[in-house]
Coordinates of C-alpha atoms and ligand atoms in Angstrom, one line a residue:
X1 CA -22.9 15.3 -11.2
X2 CA -24.2 12.1 -12.7
X3 CA -21.6 9.3 -12.7
X4 CA -22.6 8.5 -16.2
X5 CA -21.9 12.1 -17.5
X6 CA -18.2 12.3 -16.6
X7 CA -15.3 10.5 -18.3
X8 CA -12.0 10.2 -16.6
X9 CA -8.6 9.6 -18.2
X10 CA -5.7 8.6 -16.0
X11 CA -2.2 9.0 -17.5
X12 CA 0.0 6.0 -16.4
X13 CA 2.2 5.3 -19.4
X14 CA 5.4 7.1 -18.3
X15 CA 8.5 5.4 -17.1
X16 CA 9.1 7.6 -14.1
X17 CA 12.9 7.8 -14.6
X18 CA 13.3 10.0 -11.5
X19 CA 12.2 7.1 -9.3
X20 CA 15.4 5.3 -10.3
X21 CA 13.6 2.0 -10.2
X22 CA 13.0 -0.9 -12.6
X23 CA 9.4 -0.8 -11.5
X24 CA 6.9 1.5 -13.4
X25 CA 6.3 4.6 -11.2
X26 CA 2.5 4.2 -10.8
X27 CA 3.0 0.7 -9.5
X28 CA 5.1 1.9 -6.5
X29 CA 2.9 1.4 -3.5
X30 CA 1.4 3.8 -0.9
X31 CA 0.0 2.0 2.2
X32 CA 0.4 -1.3 0.5
X33 CA -1.5 -0.6 -2.8
X34 CA -0.1 0.7 -6.1
X35 CA -0.4 4.5 -6.5
X36 CA -2.6 3.9 -9.5
X37 CA -5.0 1.9 -7.3
X38 CA -5.7 4.9 -5.1
X39 CA -6.4 7.2 -8.0
X40 CA -8.8 4.7 -9.7
X41 CA -10.6 4.2 -6.4
X42 CA -11.3 7.9 -6.0
X43 CA -12.2 8.1 -9.7
X44 CA -14.8 5.4 -9.5
X45 CA -16.7 7.2 -6.9
X46 CA -17.5 9.9 -9.4
X47 CA -17.4 8.3 -12.9
X48 CA -18.4 5.1 -14.6
X49 CA -16.1 5.7 -17.6
X50 CA -12.5 5.3 -16.6
X51 CA -9.6 5.0 -19.1
X52 CA -6.1 4.3 -18.0
X53 CA -3.4 5.1 -20.6
X54 CA -0.6 2.6 -20.5
X55 CA 2.7 1.8 -22.4
X56 CA 5.7 1.2 -20.1
X57 CA 5.3 -2.2 -18.4
X58 CA 1.8 -2.3 -19.8
X59 CA 1.2 -6.0 -19.0
X60 CA 2.2 -5.6 -15.3
X61 CA -0.1 -2.6 -15.0
X62 CA -3.0 -4.3 -16.6
X63 CA -2.6 -7.4 -14.4
X64 CA -2.3 -5.5 -11.2
X65 CA -5.2 -3.1 -11.8
X66 CA -7.5 -5.9 -13.1
X67 CA -6.8 -7.7 -9.8
X68 CA -8.6 -4.8 -8.0
X69 CA -11.0 -3.4 -10.7
X70 CA -12.8 -5.2 -13.5
X71 CA -14.4 -2.2 -15.4
X72 CA -11.4 -0.1 -16.5
X73 CA -10.6 0.6 -20.1
X74 CA -7.0 0.5 -21.1
X75 CA -5.6 2.5 -24.0
X76 CA -2.1 2.1 -25.3
X77 CA 0.0 5.2 -25.9
X78 CA 2.4 5.1 -28.9
X79 CA 5.2 6.3 -26.6
X80 CA 7.9 6.0 -29.2
X81 CA 6.4 8.4 -31.8
X82 CA 4.3 10.4 -29.4
X83 CA 6.0 10.6 -26.0
X84 CA 4.7 12.9 -23.3
X85 CA 1.4 13.6 -21.5
X86 CA 0.0 15.1 -24.7
X87 CA 1.0 12.0 -26.7
X88 CA -0.8 9.9 -24.0
X89 CA -4.1 11.7 -25.0
X90 CA -3.8 10.9 -28.7
X91 CA -6.0 7.8 -28.9
X92 CA -8.6 8.8 -26.4
X93 CA -12.3 8.8 -27.4
X94 CA -14.1 9.9 -24.4
X95 CA -17.7 8.8 -24.0
X96 CA -18.9 12.0 -22.3
X97 CA -18.7 15.8 -22.9
X98 CA -16.8 16.4 -19.8
X99 CA -13.4 14.8 -19.5
X100 CA -11.3 14.8 -16.3
X101 CA -7.6 14.1 -16.9
X102 CA -5.5 12.9 -14.0
X103 CA -1.8 12.3 -13.8
X104 CA -1.3 8.7 -12.6
X105 CA 1.3 9.8 -10.0
X106 CA -1.1 11.6 -7.6
X107 CA -2.1 8.9 -5.0
X108 CA -3.4 11.3 -2.5
X109 CA -6.4 12.5 -4.6
X110 CA -9.9 11.9 -3.2
X111 CA -13.3 12.2 -4.9
X112 CA -14.1 15.1 -2.5
X113 CA -11.0 16.9 -3.7
X114 CA -12.2 16.5 -7.3
X115 CA -15.7 18.1 -6.7
X116 CA -14.5 21.6 -7.8
X117 CA -13.8 20.2 -11.3
X118 CA -17.2 18.7 -11.6
X119 CA -19.1 21.7 -10.3
X120 CA -17.4 24.4 -12.3
X121 CA -18.4 25.1 -15.9
X122 CA -15.7 26.1 -18.4
X123 CA -14.0 24.7 -21.5
X124 CA -10.9 24.1 -19.4
X125 CA -10.5 23.9 -15.7
X126 CA -7.0 23.4 -14.3
X127 CA -5.5 22.9 -10.9
X128 CA -2.9 25.2 -9.4
X129 CA -1.2 25.6 -6.1
X130 CA 1.5 27.9 -4.7
X131 CA 4.6 26.3 -3.4
X132 CA 7.6 27.7 -1.5
X133 CA 9.7 25.3 -3.6
X134 CA 8.1 24.8 -7.0
X135 CA 10.9 22.7 -8.4
X136 CA 9.8 19.8 -10.6
X137 CA 6.4 21.3 -11.4
X138 CA 5.2 23.2 -14.5
X139 CA 5.0 26.9 -13.8
X140 CA 1.6 28.6 -14.4
X141 CA 2.0 32.0 -16.1
X142 CA -0.8 34.4 -15.2
X143 CA -1.1 37.8 -16.8
X144 CA -4.0 40.3 -16.3
X145 CA -5.7 37.7 -14.0
X146 CA -5.8 35.2 -16.9
X147 CA -3.9 31.9 -17.2
X148 CA -1.7 32.3 -20.3
X149 CA 0.4 29.2 -20.4
X150 CA 2.1 26.4 -18.5
X151 CA 5.9 26.3 -18.8
X152 CA 7.7 23.1 -17.9
X153 CA 10.7 23.4 -15.6
X154 CA 13.1 22.2 -18.3
X155 CA 11.8 24.9 -20.7
X156 CA 11.5 27.8 -18.3
X157 CA 13.7 30.9 -18.4
X158 CA 15.0 32.4 -15.1
X159 CA 12.0 34.7 -14.6
X160 CA 9.6 31.8 -15.2
X161 CA 11.6 29.5 -12.8
X162 CA 10.9 32.0 -10.0
X163 CA 7.1 31.7 -10.5
X164 CA 5.8 29.8 -7.5
X165 CA 2.3 29.1 -8.9
X166 CA 2.4 25.6 -10.3
X167 CA 0.3 23.2 -12.4
X168 CA -1.0 20.5 -10.0
X169 CA -1.6 18.1 -12.9
X170 CA -5.4 17.6 -13.0
X171 CA -7.6 19.2 -15.6
X172 CA -11.2 19.1 -16.8
X173 CA -11.6 19.6 -20.6
X174 CA -14.6 19.7 -22.8
X175 CA -14.4 16.9 -25.3
X176 CA -14.3 19.4 -28.1
X177 CA -11.2 21.1 -26.7
X178 CA -9.3 17.8 -26.6
X179 CA -10.4 16.8 -30.1
X180 CA -9.3 20.2 -31.4
X181 CA -6.0 20.8 -29.6
X182 CA -4.4 17.4 -29.0
X183 CA -3.7 16.9 -32.7
X184 CA -2.1 20.4 -32.8
X185 CA 0.5 19.8 -30.1
X186 CA 4.1 20.0 -31.1
X187 CA 7.2 18.4 -29.5
X188 CA 9.5 21.4 -30.0
X189 CA 10.6 21.7 -26.5
X190 CA 13.5 20.7 -24.2
X191 CA 12.3 17.1 -23.7
X192 CA 11.1 16.5 -27.3
X193 CA 7.7 15.5 -25.9
X194 CA 4.1 16.3 -26.6
X195 CA 3.0 18.2 -23.6
X196 CA -0.7 18.1 -22.6
X197 CA 0.0 21.4 -20.8
X198 CA 0.4 23.2 -24.2
X199 CA -3.3 22.8 -24.7
X200 CA -3.6 25.8 -22.3
X201 CA -1.7 28.3 -24.4
X202 CA -3.3 27.1 -27.7
X203 CA -6.8 27.5 -26.2
X204 CA -5.9 30.8 -24.6
X205 CA -4.9 32.2 -28.0
X206 CA -8.3 31.3 -29.4
X207 CA -10.1 33.0 -26.4
X208 CA -11.3 29.8 -24.7
X209 CA -12.5 30.0 -21.1
X210 CA -9.8 28.7 -18.7
X211 CA -10.6 28.6 -15.0
X212 CA -7.7 27.9 -12.5
X213 CA -8.8 26.1 -9.4
X214 CA -6.7 26.6 -6.3
X215 CA -6.1 23.2 -4.8
X216 CA -4.1 21.9 -1.8
X217 CA -0.8 19.9 -1.9
X218 CA -2.2 17.4 0.7
X219 CA -4.5 16.0 -2.1
X220 CA -2.7 17.0 -5.3
X221 CA 0.9 16.2 -4.6
X222 CA 2.7 14.5 -7.5
X223 CA 5.1 11.7 -6.8
X224 CA 8.2 11.9 -9.0
X225 CA 11.0 10.6 -6.6
X226 CA 11.3 8.2 -3.7
X227 CA 11.4 11.3 -1.4
X228 CA 7.9 12.3 -2.8
X229 CA 6.8 8.7 -2.3
X230 CA 7.8 8.7 1.4
X231 CA 6.2 12.1 2.0
X232 CA 3.0 11.0 0.4
X233 CA 3.0 7.8 2.5
X234 CA 3.1 9.9 5.6
X235 CA 0.0 11.8 4.5
X236 CA -1.8 8.6 3.6
X237 CA -0.9 7.0 6.9
X238 CA -2.1 10.0 8.8
X239 CA -5.5 9.6 7.0
X240 CA -5.8 5.9 7.6
X241 CA -5.0 6.2 11.3
X242 CA -7.3 9.1 11.8
X243 CA -10.1 7.2 10.1
X244 CA -9.7 4.2 12.5
X245 CA -9.3 6.3 15.6
X246 CA -12.5 8.1 14.7
X247 CA -14.0 4.6 14.4
X248 CA -12.9 3.8 18.0
X249 CA -9.5 2.2 17.8
X250 CA -7.1 3.4 20.5
X251 CA -3.5 4.1 19.2
X252 CA -0.6 4.9 21.4
X253 CA 1.9 7.2 19.6
X254 CA 0.0 6.8 16.4
X255 CA 2.7 8.4 14.2
X256 CA 4.8 5.3 14.8
X257 CA 2.1 2.9 13.6
X258 CA 1.8 1.7 10.0
X259 CA -1.6 0.4 8.8
X260 CA -2.3 -0.5 5.2
X261 CA -5.3 0.3 3.1
X262 CA -7.5 -2.8 3.4
X263 CA -6.9 -3.5 7.1
X264 CA -10.2 -3.5 9.1
X265 CA -10.9 -3.1 12.8
X266 CA -14.0 -4.1 14.7
X267 CA -15.1 -3.3 18.2
X268 CA -12.6 -1.8 20.6
X269 CA -9.0 -2.4 19.7
X270 CA -5.8 -1.1 21.1
X271 CA -2.7 -0.7 18.9
X272 CA 0.5 0.1 20.8
X273 CA 3.4 2.1 19.4
X274 CA 5.6 0.7 16.5
X275 CA 3.1 -1.8 15.1
X276 CA 2.8 -2.7 11.5
X277 CA -0.5 -4.2 10.2
X278 CA -0.7 -5.1 6.5
X279 CA -2.9 -6.6 3.7
X280 CA -6.5 -7.4 4.3
X281 CA -6.0 -8.0 8.0
X282 CA -9.0 -8.0 10.4
X283 CA -8.5 -7.0 14.0
X284 CA -11.5 -7.4 16.2
X285 CA -11.7 -6.6 20.0
X286 CA -8.0 -7.2 20.4
X287 CA -4.8 -5.7 21.8
X288 CA -1.8 -5.5 19.5
X289 CA 1.2 -4.7 21.8
X290 CA 4.2 -2.7 20.9
X291 CA 6.5 -3.6 17.9
X292 CA 4.3 -6.4 16.6
X293 CA 3.9 -7.1 12.9
X294 CA 0.6 -8.6 11.6
X295 CA 0.4 -9.5 7.9
X296 CA -2.8 -10.4 6.1
X297 CA -4.2 -12.2 9.2
X298 CA -7.4 -12.3 11.4
X299 CA -7.1 -11.5 15.1
X300 CA -10.3 -11.8 17.2
X301 CA -10.7 -11.4 21.0
X302 CA -6.9 -11.9 21.5
X303 CA -3.8 -10.2 22.6
X304 CA -0.6 -10.2 20.5
X305 CA 2.9 -9.1 21.4
X306 CA 4.9 -7.2 22.3
X307 CA 7.4 -8.1 19.5
X308 CA 5.2 -10.8 17.9
X309 CA 5.0 -11.6 14.2
X310 CA 1.8 -13.0 12.5
X311 CA 2.6 -13.9 8.9
X312 CA 0.0 -14.2 6.2
X313 CA -3.1 -16.5 6.7
X314 CA -2.9 -16.7 10.5
X315 CA -6.2 -16.8 12.2
X316 CA -6.1 -16.1 16.0
X317 CA -9.1 -16.2 18.3
X318 CA -9.4 -16.0 22.1
X319 CA -5.7 -16.5 22.1
X320 CA -2.6 -15.0 23.8
X321 CA 0.4 -14.6 21.6
X322 CA 3.4 -13.4 23.6
X323 CA 6.8 -11.9 22.8
X324 CA 9.0 -13.4 20.0
X325 CA 6.3 -15.7 18.8
X326 CA 6.0 -16.2 15.0
X327 CA 2.9 -17.6 13.5
X328 CA 2.3 -18.5 9.8
X329 CA -0.7 -20.0 8.0
X330 CA -2.0 -21.3 11.3
X331 CA -5.3 -21.3 13.1
X332 CA -5.2 -20.9 16.9
X333 CA -8.4 -20.8 18.9
X334 CA -8.4 -20.5 22.7
X335 CA -4.6 -21.0 22.9
X336 CA -1.7 -19.6 24.9
X337 CA 1.6 -19.3 23.2
X338 CA 3.5 -16.9 25.5
X339 CA 7.2 -17.0 24.5
X340 CA 9.7 -17.6 21.7
X341 CA 7.9 -20.0 19.4
X342 CA 7.4 -20.8 15.7
X343 CA 3.9 -22.1 14.8
X344 CA 3.6 -22.6 11.1
X345 CA 1.2 -24.6 8.9
X346 CA -0.7 -25.7 12.0
X347 CA -4.1 -25.8 13.8
X348 CA -4.2 -25.6 17.6
X349 CA -7.4 -26.1 19.5
X350 CA -8.9 -24.7 22.7
X351 CA -7.2 -24.9 26.1
X352 CA -3.8 -25.8 24.7
X353 CA -0.7 -24.3 26.1
X354 CA 2.4 -23.9 23.9
X355 CA 5.5 -23.7 26.1
X356 CA 8.4 -21.4 25.6
X357 CA 10.7 -22.3 22.6
X358 CA 8.3 -24.8 20.9
X359 CA 8.9 -25.1 17.2
X360 CA 6.8 -26.7 14.5
X361 CA 9.3 -28.2 12.1
X362 CA 7.1 -27.7 9.1
X363 CA 9.6 -27.9 6.3
X364 CA 11.9 -30.8 5.3
X365 CA 13.8 -28.7 2.7
X366 CA 11.4 -29.7 -0.1
X367 CA 7.8 -29.6 1.1
X368 CA 5.7 -28.1 3.9
X369 CA 3.7 -30.3 6.3
X370 CA 0.9 -29.7 8.8
X371 CA 0.9 -29.9 12.5
X372 CA -2.5 -30.6 14.2
X373 CA -2.8 -30.1 17.9
X374 CA -6.1 -30.8 19.7
X375 CA -7.7 -29.5 22.9
X376 CA -6.2 -29.1 26.3
X377 CA -2.7 -30.2 25.2
X378 CA 0.3 -29.2 27.2
X379 CA 3.3 -28.8 24.9
X380 CA 6.4 -28.5 27.2
X381 CA 9.1 -25.9 26.6
X382 CA 11.7 -26.4 23.9
X383 CA 9.8 -29.2 22.1
X384 CA 10.1 -29.8 18.4
X385 CA 7.0 -31.1 16.5
X386 CA 8.3 -32.6 13.3
X387 CA 5.5 -32.4 10.8
X388 CA 3.3 -34.0 9.6
X389 CA 2.2 -34.7 13.1
X390 CA -1.1 -34.9 14.9
X391 CA -1.4 -34.5 18.7
X392 CA -4.8 -35.5 19.9
X393 CA -6.7 -33.9 22.8
X394 CA -5.5 -34.2 26.3
X395 CA -1.8 -34.9 25.6
X396 CA 1.2 -33.9 27.6
X397 CA 4.5 -33.4 25.7
X398 CA 7.4 -33.3 28.1
X399 CA 9.8 -30.4 27.9
X400 CA 12.6 -30.9 25.4
X401 CA 10.8 -33.6 23.5
X402 CA 11.2 -34.1 19.8
X403 CA 7.9 -35.5 18.5
X404 CA 8.6 -37.4 15.3
X405 CA 5.9 -40.0 15.1
X406 CA 2.7 -39.3 13.1
X407 CA 0.1 -39.3 15.9
X408 CA 0.2 -39.0 19.7
X409 CA -3.0 -40.5 21.1
X410 CA -5.4 -38.8 23.6
X411 CA -4.4 -39.1 27.2
X412 CA -0.7 -39.9 26.5
X413 CA 2.6 -38.4 27.7
X414 CA 5.2 -38.0 24.9
X415 CA 8.7 -37.8 26.2
X416 CA 12.1 -38.2 24.5
X417 CA 15.1 -37.4 26.6
X418 CA 18.4 -38.9 27.3
X419 CA 18.6 -39.8 31.0
X420 CA 20.1 -37.1 33.2
X421 CA 23.4 -38.0 34.8
X422 CA 24.8 -35.9 37.6
X423 CA 28.6 -36.5 38.1
X424 CA 29.7 -35.7 41.5
X425 CA 32.7 -33.2 41.9
X426 CA 33.2 -33.0 38.1
X427 CA 33.2 -29.2 38.2
X428 CA 36.0 -29.0 40.8
X429 CA 38.1 -31.5 38.9
X430 CA 37.7 -29.5 35.7
X431 CA 38.1 -25.9 36.9
X432 CA 39.6 -26.4 40.3
X433 CA 38.1 -24.7 43.4
X434 CA 37.5 -21.0 42.8
X435 CA 36.8 -19.9 46.3
Ligands
LIG501 C1 3.4 17.1 -15.2 C2 3.0 18.4 -15.9 C3 3.5 19.5 -15.0 C4 2.8 19.4 -13.7 C5 3.0 18.1 -13.0 C6 2.1 17.9 -11.8 C7 3.2 17.9 -18.3 C8 4.0 18.1 -19.5 N1 3.7 18.4 -17.2 O1 4.8 17.1 -15.1 O2 3.1 20.8 -15.6 O3 3.3 20.4 -12.8 O4 2.7 17.0 -13.9 O5 2.4 16.7 -11.1 O6 2.1 17.3 -18.4 N2 2.7 9.9 -18.7 C9 2.2 9.2 -19.7 N3 2.9 9.2 -20.9 C10 4.0 9.9 -21.1 C11 4.6 10.6 -20.1 C12 3.9 10.7 -18.9 O7 1.2 8.6 -19.6 O8 4.6 9.8 -22.2 C13 2.1 9.9 -17.4 C14 3.0 9.5 -16.3 O9 2.9 8.0 -16.1 C15 2.5 10.2 -15.1 C16 1.8 11.5 -15.7 O10 1.7 11.2 -17.0 O11 1.5 9.5 -14.3 C17 2.7 12.7 -15.5 O12 3.9 12.5 -16.0 P1 5.3 13.1 -15.3 O13 6.4 12.7 -16.1 O14 5.3 12.7 -13.9 O15 5.0 14.6 -15.5 P2 5.7 15.8 -14.7 O16 7.0 16.0 -15.2 O17 5.5 15.6 -13.2
LIG502 CA1 4.7 14.0 -12.0

């Protein structure tokens, strides 16, 4: 179907009380992006006319969504006078004849999974699935092979509660159906809300064509609680990992690896077990060893970990980062930092070795300062580099040195130590002879 012939409305105005959170439900994240982001992303692949209905925390929603997409229409729901999913549809003026309505809490939806709604012709197409445990969902009452109505859990009688066919929460309506039935909805139900789902029974009574589409939970799962959120995350992670493995990334024990939407891999990469890679990180021809965390960083032709932490805006090339090394906002090219270091707000150039226990002291309690380290520098173990500091090319810093002056010139040795004293027989005087 032509992208210009389909309108999509995404309902995102609800509070999501079952999440027990001060944050609006649709802003909770799956693989690092708000749930609503994932739904809009899928929607844009099939439509150029996308409306998001907002009310609760509307400013936060607008701001977050505008950060990712610039062509979304926002419509405000009068949630006080017209609460509920039917109330949310009150002010909608769809551009096109066919209108797809999506609940905003279905982050696993894909454009492929929506094809059935586009290809089927009917006045109403609705999504159903069968669940062993249907709790939380609206039950779909089918008689004589025809959908009669949807009964919300809170309004259902015992017989209806036993129905395992449920409303998945995505519908395609003809614009005429919406214009006719949305104004007719009533709020006489257990929740005192205007239910979009009541359009079904009203339209059925008038003999309209209603086609149920059988869909799968893997794409149509709704997120109401933090348990649903965690379960949906697992499905999304499985998808992201499978995608990258198909692209050539080697993953050891993939189910223990977390990779956010937005992370990219190039060439042949290895990710060992228990790693976490977030934000818009780029990993190119590199090995990320066990239990490392990489946040919003670039790693090229390098090996990182085990147990290393690259914090945002780190850029690592031709570099070895070993265990217990933390890097933040730093560029390291052709460097070895093998053990137990903090390198923050720094640039380190080719051929430089950062010894065990080296710390860039980048913060004086008020401001952050830069450390610049040139080529072929040897920074001895347990040195502190008190920023702002520049270490030129070809410098040796002796182990245990605290570098405080602004610049160490090329070719120098920097050393700050108290002279070693060795006091003969002190041990025996203090402890006595033990053997
Ligand atoms: C809804 C359906 C239910 C279905 C389920 C599928 C109704 C009445 N019930 O129930 O039959 O099985 O989805 O997941 O539609 N929203 C608004 N404005 C509001 C209330 C909600 O925009 O006033 C939005 C929410 O932000 C959410 C979506 O609509 O994204 C669905 O609301 P939710 O409260 O989760 O509905 P369910 O109880 O899950
Ligand atoms: Ca829901």
